[in-house]
Amino acid sequence: MFAEYFGRRSLLSIFLVGYLIGGYNSADANDHVNNDGEYIFDQALFRGQSDHQIKLLERLSEKEDILPGFYKVDVFVNKQIIERMDLKFVEDQQKNISPCFDLVAIEKLGISEQILINIKKQQDQCVLLSNYIQSSSIDFNFEKLRLDISIPQNDMHNIPRGYVNSSQWDAGESIGFINYLGNYYHTSYQLHDHSQTQSAAYVSLNGGVNIGKWQYRQQSNINYSPEIGTKWTNIRSYISRPIEPIQGVLTLGQTYSSGKFFSGLSFNGLSLSSDERMLPDSLRGYAPTIQGIAKTNANVSILQNGKEIYQTTVAPGAFKISDLYPTNFNGDLIVKVREADGTISQFSVPFSAVPESLRLGASRYNLDVGKTRDIGEDTFFSNLTYQRGISNSVTLNSGLRLADGYQAGLLGGTYASHIGAFGANLTYSRANLPDENIITGWMTNLTYSKTFQPTNTTVSLAGYRYSTEGYRDLGDVIGLRNSYKHGYRWESSTYQQRSRFEITLNQSLGDYGILFLSGSAQNYRDGRDNDVQAQIGYGKAFQNGLTLNLAVMRQRYAYDNIINNRFDEIDSKLLDNRQDTSVNLSLSFPLGRYKKANLPNLDLAYSHAENAKEFYQSTLSGSLTQDQSLNYAVGLSHDRNMQVTTWNTNLNKRLDNSNLGLNASMSDNYWQVSTNLQGALAVHSGGITFGPYLGETFALVEAKGAEGARLFNGQGTRINHQGYALIPAITPYRYNNISLEPKGISDRVEIETNDQRIVPYAGAAVKVKFKTRMGYPLLIQAKLDADEFVPLGADVIDSQNNVIGMVGQSGQMYVRTPAKQGVLTVKWGEESDQKCDVHYQLNDELLKQTIIRLEETCKSGELK
């Protein structure tokens, strides 16, 4: 209340100073400037005012234009945010208004230990920095409620950039939530002179419950097709909790090993690992983005280690999937694109962790203990990995993996130099196999990354891995034991692998575009052909909005690690010849003046492949609304190999609480329709709130009565009729500004503060409450019995003794009151004759006004 009271008084004070000074002409103004060039008040202007009022208004001409009291301010030290604090501002010996810190607050500023000892010796409960650090300075911006403190570095501890005090981390609300993604796909096509239809429905459910710092999560999906019926798949269920003292996170349940140094495994058990997100930005040391091209409205599935982890419908043309939910840090991703005419194509996306260097003294750790699952002969195992920054250039890597009849150890590191960052790890394995007794071997892994500044060439990752004949990965050992027991041959993409090479390279050509190259190659010891994938491309964005992309891809697979999915009879249409070279060219440009809002865009694409010949495509897309909440795409494509021309259309609508998509296509021999719906719901103490698809960390906003107010960072989300809304994604362990736009809310509601800031734990659901005042807005011009205006600066007090306003010029006061009639007390001093009462009553005619204007007499009376 103190902060609100003094805040309103100071804001109005600034306004009055500007008004009174601005009313002078330039000649008169010079008569009211002191020797320091500052404006002063002439007391002759305030004849008839009390001494109390004159002293108050005189003070407004001084540089320190705030009054003593409590303020909630954002504290910055040397331009770096510390936290939001409730501080008392007092008058110091120099008559300046300065912040007063208690011992808890002063420790958060990061000042040196010696100064803290001096403060504690004095047992000072109201610390003025200038008394202990004479060279410090303070600048308070009242408009932004920002307090900037400047302290010499030799009087400070070293506070890293991006530091956020852990005392501000918010575990959030006890809440339950579910993300849902539903997709229905139906196609009818001609095959061997008879018609066939196929349908598929897919629902992904990803949700959980938060109770304090404990978080339960569950991922699953439901697949349906007439051929196999309904199938429920549980991907993972687990409980996690952040542990601040060791900057880590504990996970219990169905989880995955990290895959950084040893192969990634799914297991049931315990995982304890460091969480670098808890570190400041300056001390911080991955699912990939999937890109491809669809010929029709296609069904895209992504598989990892034989499991489907994602499915969606994409429009014809180039598509990009960047919202994969992380499940594992090792194992190539297999992307299957099922076209509307039943054909299926596939490609692989290499997915493995990149080498990382640590700064001096930094460390990372990971401990896994549990039992493997969904591999074969599941076994108990444990992993322990540890990385340490030995110097500014050298990082040490170490690891140990133990299981029944299996041991593996790793030692290596990275070296950062001017010629690039090098990584080298050597891994030893010892495995007890059912038919070979004990076998041992080695694997070496070399990596390199570098940006060459003179040529602006970036080698994002260049890696080479070589295994001796006796090296075995634990996943292959488990698979071999299971195959031996059940009498089948074991195959995998890592079994009997001799070597693997991969590279990702980007070359900037400046104004002429960018050139990129990526590729990988694997060879084996058991006679299999090499796996090869290579892609080279060129891209250029022109100033007129034209975008050009050209890519050439070459791929060959020796091993197919895709499990049969629900379209068994169509899977046979996968290419028997797993070797192909394709060329893709695309052009995109707006139809109209470049950078004009909501212009339609035309996309043209051409592709040629050895096995599919030529394919042409054109798509017109755009938005039908100013806020781009309703988007469309209409296209025409021609497959020269199949001699098929296809029309397709897509419509996507962003609703307040979900996203809806409709798709359809038609050609001479098939037609297709599909629809998808994506959103979320949260169950909390205030009821059930629907919203957009939620990320790992999100916020629940409460603003009672502010129905229709839009959240600036909420993907267009608005406060619902219950007074709640969901913000789908916020950044953990960092400041997040949550802002409300009051436009569109009822005139009877006022939001007291439009901005708030939070710092959530990872996985938290933080409740952000905006205070609102509900009532009728009144602008009352009040006069005393002597026909004089009520004194300027007087407080307006309601029947509950709350200060709800302040008197401005000409006796005007703006207040908001919930009652249609009542009494307001105006008080401008402590004497009995320095207060009066304003009686008001509202009728139906007055209630039609946006701001109700009244002229009333303020009558002497007792304070209510």
Coordinates of N, CA and C in Angstrom, one line a residue, residues 451-634:
T451 N 35.2 -21.9 -37.0 CA 34.8 -20.8 -37.9 C 36.0 -20.1 -38.4
F452 N 36.2 -20.1 -39.7 CA 37.4 -19.5 -40.3 C 36.9 -18.1 -40.7
Q453 N 37.4 -17.1 -39.9 CA 36.9 -15.7 -40.1 C 37.3 -15.1 -41.5
P454 N 38.5 -15.3 -42.0 CA 38.8 -14.7 -43.3 C 37.9 -15.0 -44.4
T455 N 37.4 -16.3 -44.4 CA 36.5 -16.8 -45.5 C 35.1 -16.9 -45.0
N456 N 34.8 -16.7 -43.7 CA 33.5 -16.8 -43.1 C 33.0 -18.2 -43.3
T457 N 33.9 -19.2 -43.2 CA 33.5 -20.6 -43.3 C 33.3 -21.3 -41.9
T458 N 32.2 -22.0 -41.7 CA 32.0 -22.6 -40.4 C 31.9 -24.1 -40.6
V459 N 32.8 -24.8 -39.9 CA 32.7 -26.3 -39.8 C 32.0 -26.5 -38.5
S460 N 30.6 -26.7 -38.5 CA 29.9 -26.9 -37.3 C 30.3 -28.2 -36.6
L461 N 30.5 -29.3 -37.4 CA 30.9 -30.5 -36.8 C 31.6 -31.4 -37.9
A462 N 32.8 -31.8 -37.6 CA 33.5 -32.8 -38.4 C 33.9 -33.9 -37.4
G463 N 33.4 -35.1 -37.6 CA 33.7 -36.2 -36.7 C 34.1 -37.4 -37.4
Y464 N 35.0 -38.2 -36.8 CA 35.5 -39.5 -37.3 C 35.5 -40.5 -36.1
R465 N 34.9 -41.6 -36.3 CA 34.9 -42.7 -35.3 C 35.4 -44.0 -35.9
Y466 N 36.3 -44.6 -35.2 CA 36.8 -45.9 -35.6 C 36.8 -46.9 -34.5
S467 N 36.3 -48.1 -34.8 CA 36.2 -49.2 -33.8 C 37.0 -50.4 -34.2
T468 N 37.7 -51.0 -33.3 CA 38.4 -52.3 -33.6 C 37.4 -53.4 -33.7
E469 N 37.8 -54.6 -34.1 CA 36.9 -55.7 -34.4 C 36.2 -56.2 -33.1
G470 N 36.9 -56.0 -32.0 CA 36.4 -56.5 -30.7 C 35.5 -55.5 -29.9
Y471 N 35.4 -54.3 -30.4 CA 34.6 -53.3 -29.6 C 33.1 -53.6 -29.7
R472 N 32.4 -53.6 -28.6 CA 31.0 -53.8 -28.6 C 30.3 -52.7 -27.8
D473 N 29.2 -52.3 -28.3 CA 28.3 -51.3 -27.6 C 27.4 -52.2 -26.7
L474 N 27.0 -51.6 -25.5 CA 26.1 -52.4 -24.6 C 24.8 -52.7 -25.3
G475 N 24.2 -51.8 -26.1 CA 23.0 -52.1 -26.8 C 23.1 -53.3 -27.7
D476 N 24.2 -53.4 -28.4 CA 24.5 -54.5 -29.3 C 24.7 -55.8 -28.5
V477 N 25.3 -55.7 -27.4 CA 25.5 -56.9 -26.5 C 24.2 -57.5 -26.0
I478 N 23.3 -56.6 -25.6 CA 22.0 -57.0 -25.1 C 21.2 -57.6 -26.3
G479 N 21.3 -57.0 -27.5 CA 20.6 -57.6 -28.7 C 21.2 -58.9 -29.1
L480 N 22.5 -59.1 -29.0 CA 23.1 -60.3 -29.4 C 22.7 -61.4 -28.5
R481 N 22.6 -61.2 -27.2 CA 22.2 -62.2 -26.2 C 20.8 -62.6 -26.5
N482 N 19.9 -61.6 -26.8 CA 18.5 -61.9 -27.0 C 18.4 -62.7 -28.3
S483 N 19.1 -62.4 -29.4 CA 19.1 -63.1 -30.7 C 19.6 -64.5 -30.5
Y484 N 20.6 -64.7 -29.7 CA 21.2 -66.0 -29.5 C 20.2 -66.9 -28.8
K485 N 19.5 -66.3 -27.8 CA 18.5 -67.1 -27.1 C 17.3 -67.5 -27.9
H486 N 16.9 -66.6 -28.8 CA 15.6 -66.9 -29.6 C 15.9 -67.3 -31.0
G487 N 17.2 -67.5 -31.4 CA 17.6 -68.0 -32.7 C 17.4 -67.2 -33.9
Y488 N 17.7 -65.9 -33.8 CA 17.6 -65.1 -35.0 C 18.9 -64.3 -35.1
R489 N 19.1 -63.7 -36.3 CA 20.3 -62.9 -36.6 C 20.1 -61.5 -36.1
W490 N 21.1 -61.0 -35.4 CA 21.0 -59.6 -34.9 C 21.7 -58.6 -35.8
E491 N 21.0 -57.5 -36.1 CA 21.5 -56.5 -37.0 C 21.2 -55.1 -36.3
S492 N 22.1 -54.2 -36.5 CA 21.8 -52.8 -36.1 C 22.8 -51.9 -36.8
S493 N 22.5 -50.6 -36.8 CA 23.4 -49.7 -37.5 C 24.7 -49.5 -36.8
T494 N 24.9 -50.0 -35.6 CA 26.2 -49.9 -34.9 C 27.0 -51.2 -34.8
Y495 N 26.3 -52.3 -35.0 CA 26.9 -53.6 -34.8 C 27.9 -53.8 -36.0
Q496 N 29.1 -54.3 -35.6 CA 30.2 -54.5 -36.6 C 30.5 -53.3 -37.4
Q497 N 30.2 -52.1 -36.9 CA 30.6 -50.9 -37.6 C 32.1 -50.7 -37.5
R498 N 32.7 -50.4 -38.6 CA 34.2 -50.1 -38.6 C 34.5 -48.7 -38.4
S499 N 33.8 -47.8 -39.1 CA 34.1 -46.4 -39.0 C 32.8 -45.6 -39.4
R500 N 32.8 -44.3 -39.0 CA 31.8 -43.4 -39.4 C 32.4 -42.0 -39.5
F501 N 32.0 -41.3 -40.5 CA 32.5 -39.9 -40.7 C 31.3 -39.0 -41.0
E502 N 31.3 -37.8 -40.4 CA 30.2 -36.9 -40.6 C 30.8 -35.5 -40.6
I503 N 30.1 -34.6 -41.4 CA 30.6 -33.2 -41.5 C 29.4 -32.3 -41.8
T504 N 29.4 -31.1 -41.2 CA 28.4 -30.1 -41.5 C 29.2 -28.8 -41.7
L505 N 29.0 -28.2 -42.9 CA 29.8 -27.0 -43.2 C 28.9 -26.0 -43.8
N506 N 29.2 -24.7 -43.4 CA 28.4 -23.6 -44.0 C 29.4 -22.5 -44.5
Q507 N 29.2 -22.1 -45.7 CA 30.1 -21.1 -46.3 C 29.2 -19.8 -46.7
S508 N 29.5 -18.7 -46.0 CA 28.8 -17.5 -46.3 C 29.4 -16.8 -47.5
L509 N 28.6 -16.4 -48.5 CA 29.1 -15.7 -49.7 C 28.7 -14.2 -49.6
G510 N 28.5 -13.7 -48.4 CA 28.1 -12.3 -48.3 C 26.8 -12.0 -49.0
D511 N 26.8 -11.0 -49.8 CA 25.6 -10.6 -50.5 C 25.2 -11.6 -51.6
Y512 N 26.0 -12.6 -51.8 CA 25.7 -13.6 -52.8 C 25.0 -14.8 -52.3
G513 N 24.7 -14.9 -51.0 CA 24.0 -16.0 -50.4 C 24.9 -16.8 -49.5
I514 N 24.5 -18.1 -49.3 CA 25.2 -19.0 -48.4 C 25.2 -20.4 -49.1
L515 N 26.3 -21.1 -48.9 CA 26.5 -22.4 -49.4 C 26.7 -23.4 -48.2
F516 N 26.0 -24.5 -48.3 CA 26.1 -25.5 -47.2 C 26.3 -26.9 -47.7
L517 N 27.0 -27.6 -46.8 CA 27.4 -29.0 -47.1 C 27.2 -29.8 -45.9
S518 N 26.6 -31.0 -46.0 CA 26.5 -31.9 -44.9 C 26.5 -33.3 -45.4
G519 N 27.0 -34.2 -44.6 CA 27.1 -35.6 -45.1 C 27.6 -36.5 -44.0
S520 N 27.4 -37.8 -44.2 CA 27.9 -38.8 -43.3 C 28.1 -40.1 -44.1
A521 N 29.0 -40.9 -43.6 CA 29.3 -42.2 -44.3 C 29.7 -43.2 -43.2
Q522 N 29.2 -44.5 -43.3 CA 29.5 -45.5 -42.4 C 29.9 -46.8 -43.2
N523 N 30.9 -47.5 -42.7 CA 31.2 -48.8 -43.3 C 31.3 -49.9 -42.2
Y524 N 31.1 -51.2 -42.6 CA 30.9 -52.3 -41.7 C 31.9 -53.4 -42.0
R525 N 32.0 -54.3 -41.0 CA 33.0 -55.4 -41.1 C 32.3 -56.7 -41.6
D526 N 31.0 -56.7 -41.7 CA 30.3 -57.9 -42.0 C 29.9 -58.0 -43.5
G527 N 30.5 -57.2 -44.3 CA 30.2 -57.3 -45.8 C 29.1 -56.4 -46.2
R528 N 28.4 -55.7 -45.4 CA 27.4 -54.7 -45.8 C 28.0 -53.6 -46.6
D529 N 27.2 -53.0 -47.5 CA 27.6 -51.9 -48.2 C 27.7 -50.7 -47.3
N530 N 28.3 -49.6 -47.7 CA 28.4 -48.4 -46.9 C 27.1 -47.7 -46.9
D531 N 26.8 -47.0 -45.8 CA 25.7 -46.1 -45.7 C 26.3 -44.7 -46.0
V532 N 25.7 -44.0 -47.0 CA 26.2 -42.7 -47.4 C 25.0 -41.7 -47.5
Q533 N 25.2 -40.6 -47.0 CA 24.3 -39.5 -47.2 C 25.1 -38.2 -47.4
A534 N 24.8 -37.5 -48.4 CA 25.5 -36.2 -48.7 C 24.5 -35.2 -49.3
Q535 N 24.6 -34.0 -48.9 CA 23.8 -32.9 -49.4 C 24.6 -31.6 -49.5
I536 N 24.4 -31.0 -50.7 CA 25.1 -29.7 -50.9 C 24.0 -28.8 -51.4
G537 N 24.0 -27.5 -50.9 CA 22.9 -26.6 -51.3 C 23.4 -25.2 -51.3
Y538 N 22.5 -24.4 -51.9 CA 22.8 -22.9 -52.0 C 21.5 -22.2 -51.7
G539 N 21.6 -21.1 -50.9 CA 20.4 -20.3 -50.6 C 20.7 -18.8 -50.7
K540 N 19.8 -18.0 -51.1 CA 19.9 -16.6 -51.3 C 18.6 -15.9 -51.1
A541 N 18.6 -14.8 -50.3 CA 17.4 -14.0 -50.0 C 17.7 -12.6 -50.6
F542 N 16.9 -12.2 -51.6 CA 17.1 -10.9 -52.3 C 16.3 -9.8 -51.6
Q543 N 16.7 -8.6 -51.8 CA 16.1 -7.4 -51.1 C 14.6 -7.2 -51.5
N544 N 14.2 -7.7 -52.7 CA 12.8 -7.6 -53.1 C 11.9 -8.6 -52.6
G545 N 12.4 -9.5 -51.7 CA 11.6 -10.6 -51.1 C 11.7 -11.9 -51.7
L546 N 12.4 -12.0 -52.9 CA 12.6 -13.2 -53.6 C 13.6 -14.1 -52.8
T547 N 13.3 -15.4 -52.6 CA 14.2 -16.3 -51.9 C 14.4 -17.5 -52.9
L548 N 15.7 -17.9 -53.0 CA 16.1 -18.9 -53.9 C 16.8 -20.0 -53.1
N549 N 16.5 -21.3 -53.3 CA 17.1 -22.4 -52.7 C 17.4 -23.5 -53.7
L550 N 18.6 -24.1 -53.6 CA 18.9 -25.2 -54.5 C 19.7 -26.2 -53.7
A551 N 19.3 -27.5 -53.8 CA 20.0 -28.5 -53.0 C 20.1 -29.8 -53.9
V552 N 21.2 -30.5 -53.7 CA 21.5 -31.8 -54.4 C 21.8 -32.8 -53.3
M553 N 21.0 -33.9 -53.2 CA 21.2 -34.9 -52.2 C 21.5 -36.2 -52.8
R554 N 22.4 -36.9 -52.2 CA 22.8 -38.3 -52.5 C 22.7 -39.2 -51.3
Q555 N 22.0 -40.3 -51.4 CA 21.9 -41.2 -50.2 C 21.9 -42.7 -50.7
R556 N 22.5 -43.5 -49.8 CA 22.4 -44.9 -50.0 C 22.4 -45.6 -48.6
Y557 N 21.5 -46.6 -48.5 CA 21.4 -47.2 -47.2 C 21.7 -48.7 -47.3
A558 N 22.5 -49.3 -46.4 CA 22.7 -50.7 -46.4 C 21.9 -51.4 -45.4
Y559 N 21.3 -50.7 -44.4 CA 20.6 -51.3 -43.3 C 19.3 -50.5 -43.1
D560 N 18.2 -51.1 -43.0 CA 16.9 -50.5 -42.8 C 16.5 -50.8 -41.4
N561 N 16.6 -49.8 -40.5 CA 16.2 -50.0 -39.1 C 14.8 -49.5 -38.7
I562 N 13.9 -49.4 -39.8 CA 12.6 -48.9 -39.5 C 11.7 -50.2 -39.2
I563 N 11.0 -50.1 -38.1 CA 10.1 -51.2 -37.8 C 8.8 -51.0 -38.7
N564 N 8.1 -52.1 -38.9 CA 6.9 -52.0 -39.7 C 5.9 -51.2 -38.9
N565 N 5.2 -50.3 -39.6 CA 4.2 -49.5 -39.0 C 2.8 -50.0 -39.4
R566 N 1.8 -49.3 -39.1 CA 0.4 -49.8 -39.3 C 0.1 -49.9 -40.8
F567 N 0.8 -49.3 -41.7 CA 0.6 -49.5 -43.2 C 1.5 -50.6 -43.7
D568 N 1.3 -51.8 -43.2 CA 2.2 -52.9 -43.6 C 2.2 -53.1 -45.1
E569 N 1.1 -53.2 -45.8 CA 1.1 -53.5 -47.2 C 1.7 -52.4 -48.0
I570 N 1.7 -51.1 -47.5 CA 2.2 -50.0 -48.2 C 3.7 -49.9 -48.0
D571 N 4.2 -50.4 -46.8 CA 5.6 -50.4 -46.6 C 6.4 -51.1 -47.6
S572 N 5.8 -52.1 -48.3 CA 6.5 -52.8 -49.3 C 6.8 -51.9 -50.5
K573 N 6.2 -50.8 -50.6 CA 6.5 -49.8 -51.7 C 7.7 -49.0 -51.4
L574 N 8.3 -49.2 -50.3 CA 9.6 -48.5 -50.0 C 10.6 -49.0 -51.1
L575 N 11.5 -48.1 -51.5 CA 12.4 -48.4 -52.6 C 13.3 -49.6 -52.3
D576 N 13.2 -50.6 -53.1 CA 14.1 -51.7 -53.0 C 15.6 -51.3 -53.2
N577 N 15.7 -50.4 -54.2 CA 17.1 -49.8 -54.5 C 17.2 -48.6 -53.5
R578 N 18.0 -48.8 -52.5 CA 18.2 -47.8 -51.5 C 19.3 -46.8 -51.9
Q579 N 19.3 -46.5 -53.1 CA 20.3 -45.5 -53.6 C 19.6 -44.5 -54.5
D580 N 19.8 -43.2 -54.3 CA 19.1 -42.2 -55.0 C 19.9 -40.9 -55.0
T581 N 19.7 -40.2 -56.1 CA 20.3 -38.8 -56.2 C 19.1 -37.9 -56.6
S582 N 18.9 -36.8 -55.9 CA 17.8 -35.9 -56.2 C 18.4 -34.5 -56.2
V583 N 17.6 -33.6 -57.0 CA 17.9 -32.2 -57.2 C 16.6 -31.5 -56.9
N584 N 16.7 -30.5 -56.0 CA 15.5 -29.7 -55.6 C 15.8 -28.2 -55.8
L585 N 14.9 -27.5 -56.4 CA 15.0 -26.1 -56.7 C 13.7 -25.4 -56.2
S586 N 13.8 -24.3 -55.5 CA 12.6 -23.6 -55.0 C 12.8 -22.1 -55.1
L587 N 11.7 -21.4 -55.5 CA 11.6 -20.0 -55.5 C 10.4 -19.5 -54.7
S588 N 10.6 -18.4 -54.0 CA 9.5 -17.9 -53.2 C 9.6 -16.4 -53.3
F589 N 8.4 -15.8 -53.5 CA 8.4 -14.3 -53.6 C 6.9 -13.8 -53.3
P590 N 6.8 -12.6 -52.7 CA 5.5 -12.0 -52.4 C 4.9 -11.4 -53.6
L591 N 3.6 -11.4 -53.6 CA 2.8 -10.8 -54.7 C 2.3 -9.4 -54.3
G592 N 3.1 -8.4 -54.6 CA 2.8 -7.1 -54.2 C 4.0 -6.4 -53.7
R593 N 3.9 -5.2 -53.1 CA 5.0 -4.4 -52.6 C 5.6 -5.1 -51.4
Y594 N 6.9 -5.3 -51.5 CA 7.7 -6.0 -50.5 C 7.5 -5.4 -49.1
K595 N 7.4 -6.1 -48.1 CA 7.3 -5.7 -46.7 C 5.9 -5.1 -46.4
K596 N 5.0 -5.2 -47.3 CA 3.6 -4.8 -47.0 C 2.9 -5.9 -46.2
A597 N 2.1 -5.5 -45.3 CA 1.5 -6.5 -44.4 C 0.6 -7.4 -45.1
N598 N 0.5 -8.7 -44.8 CA -0.4 -9.7 -45.2 C -0.4 -9.9 -46.8
L599 N 0.8 -9.8 -47.4 CA 0.9 -10.1 -48.8 C 0.8 -11.6 -49.0
P600 N 0.1 -12.0 -50.1 CA 0.2 -13.4 -50.4 C 1.6 -13.8 -51.0
N601 N 1.9 -15.0 -50.8 CA 3.3 -15.4 -51.3 C 3.1 -16.6 -52.3
L602 N 3.9 -16.5 -53.3 CA 3.9 -17.6 -54.3 C 5.2 -18.4 -54.2
D603 N 5.0 -19.7 -54.1 CA 6.2 -20.6 -54.0 C 6.2 -21.6 -55.2
L604 N 7.3 -21.6 -55.9 CA 7.5 -22.5 -57.0 C 8.6 -23.5 -56.7
A605 N 8.4 -24.8 -57.0 CA 9.4 -25.8 -56.7 C 9.5 -26.8 -57.8
Y606 N 10.8 -27.3 -58.0 CA 11.1 -28.3 -59.0 C 12.0 -29.3 -58.4
S607 N 11.7 -30.6 -58.6 CA 12.6 -31.6 -58.1 C 12.8 -32.7 -59.1
H608 N 14.0 -33.3 -59.1 CA 14.3 -34.4 -60.0 C 15.1 -35.5 -59.2
A609 N 14.6 -36.7 -59.3 CA 15.3 -37.8 -58.6 C 15.4 -39.0 -59.6
E610 N 16.5 -39.8 -59.4 CA 16.7 -40.9 -60.3 C 15.5 -41.9 -60.3
N611 N 14.9 -42.1 -59.1 CA 13.8 -43.1 -59.1 C 12.4 -42.5 -59.2
A612 N 12.3 -41.1 -59.2 CA 11.0 -40.5 -59.3 C 10.9 -39.5 -60.4
K613 N 11.9 -39.3 -61.2 CA 12.0 -38.4 -62.3 C 11.6 -37.0 -61.8
E614 N 10.7 -36.3 -62.6 CA 10.5 -34.9 -62.3 C 9.2 -34.6 -61.6
F615 N 9.3 -33.5 -60.8 CA 8.1 -33.1 -60.1 C 8.0 -31.6 -60.0
Y616 N 6.8 -31.0 -60.3 CA 6.7 -29.6 -60.4 C 5.6 -29.2 -59.4
Q617 N 5.7 -28.0 -58.8 CA 4.8 -27.6 -57.8 C 4.7 -26.1 -57.7
S618 N 3.5 -25.5 -57.5 CA 3.3 -24.1 -57.2 C 2.2 -24.0 -56.1
T619 N 2.5 -23.0 -55.2 CA 1.6 -22.8 -54.0 C 1.4 -21.4 -53.8
L620 N 0.2 -21.0 -53.6 CA -0.1 -19.6 -53.2 C -0.6 -19.6 -51.8
S621 N 0.0 -18.8 -50.9 CA -0.3 -18.9 -49.5 C -0.4 -17.4 -48.9
G622 N -1.0 -17.3 -47.8 CA -1.2 -16.0 -47.2 C -2.1 -16.0 -46.0
S623 N -2.4 -14.9 -45.5 CA -3.3 -14.8 -44.3 C -4.6 -14.0 -44.7
L624 N -5.7 -14.4 -44.1 CA -6.9 -13.8 -44.4 C -7.3 -12.7 -43.3
T625 N -6.5 -12.6 -42.3 CA -6.8 -11.7 -41.2 C -5.5 -10.8 -40.9
Q626 N -5.7 -9.7 -40.3 CA -4.6 -8.8 -40.0 C -3.7 -9.4 -38.9
D627 N -4.2 -10.1 -38.0 CA -3.4 -10.7 -36.9 C -2.8 -12.0 -37.3
Q628 N -3.0 -12.4 -38.6 CA -2.5 -13.7 -39.2 C -2.9 -14.9 -38.4
S629 N -4.1 -14.9 -37.9 CA -4.7 -16.0 -37.2 C -5.4 -17.0 -38.1
L630 N -5.7 -16.6 -39.3 CA -6.3 -17.5 -40.3 C -5.4 -17.5 -41.5
N631 N -4.8 -18.6 -41.8 CA -3.9 -18.7 -42.9 C -4.3 -19.8 -43.9
Y632 N -4.0 -19.6 -45.2 CA -4.4 -20.5 -46.2 C -3.3 -20.8 -47.2
A633 N -3.4 -21.9 -47.9 CA -2.5 -22.3 -49.0 C -3.3 -23.0 -50.0
V634 N -3.1 -22.7 -51.3 CA -3.7 -23.4 -52.4 C -2.6 -23.7 -53.4

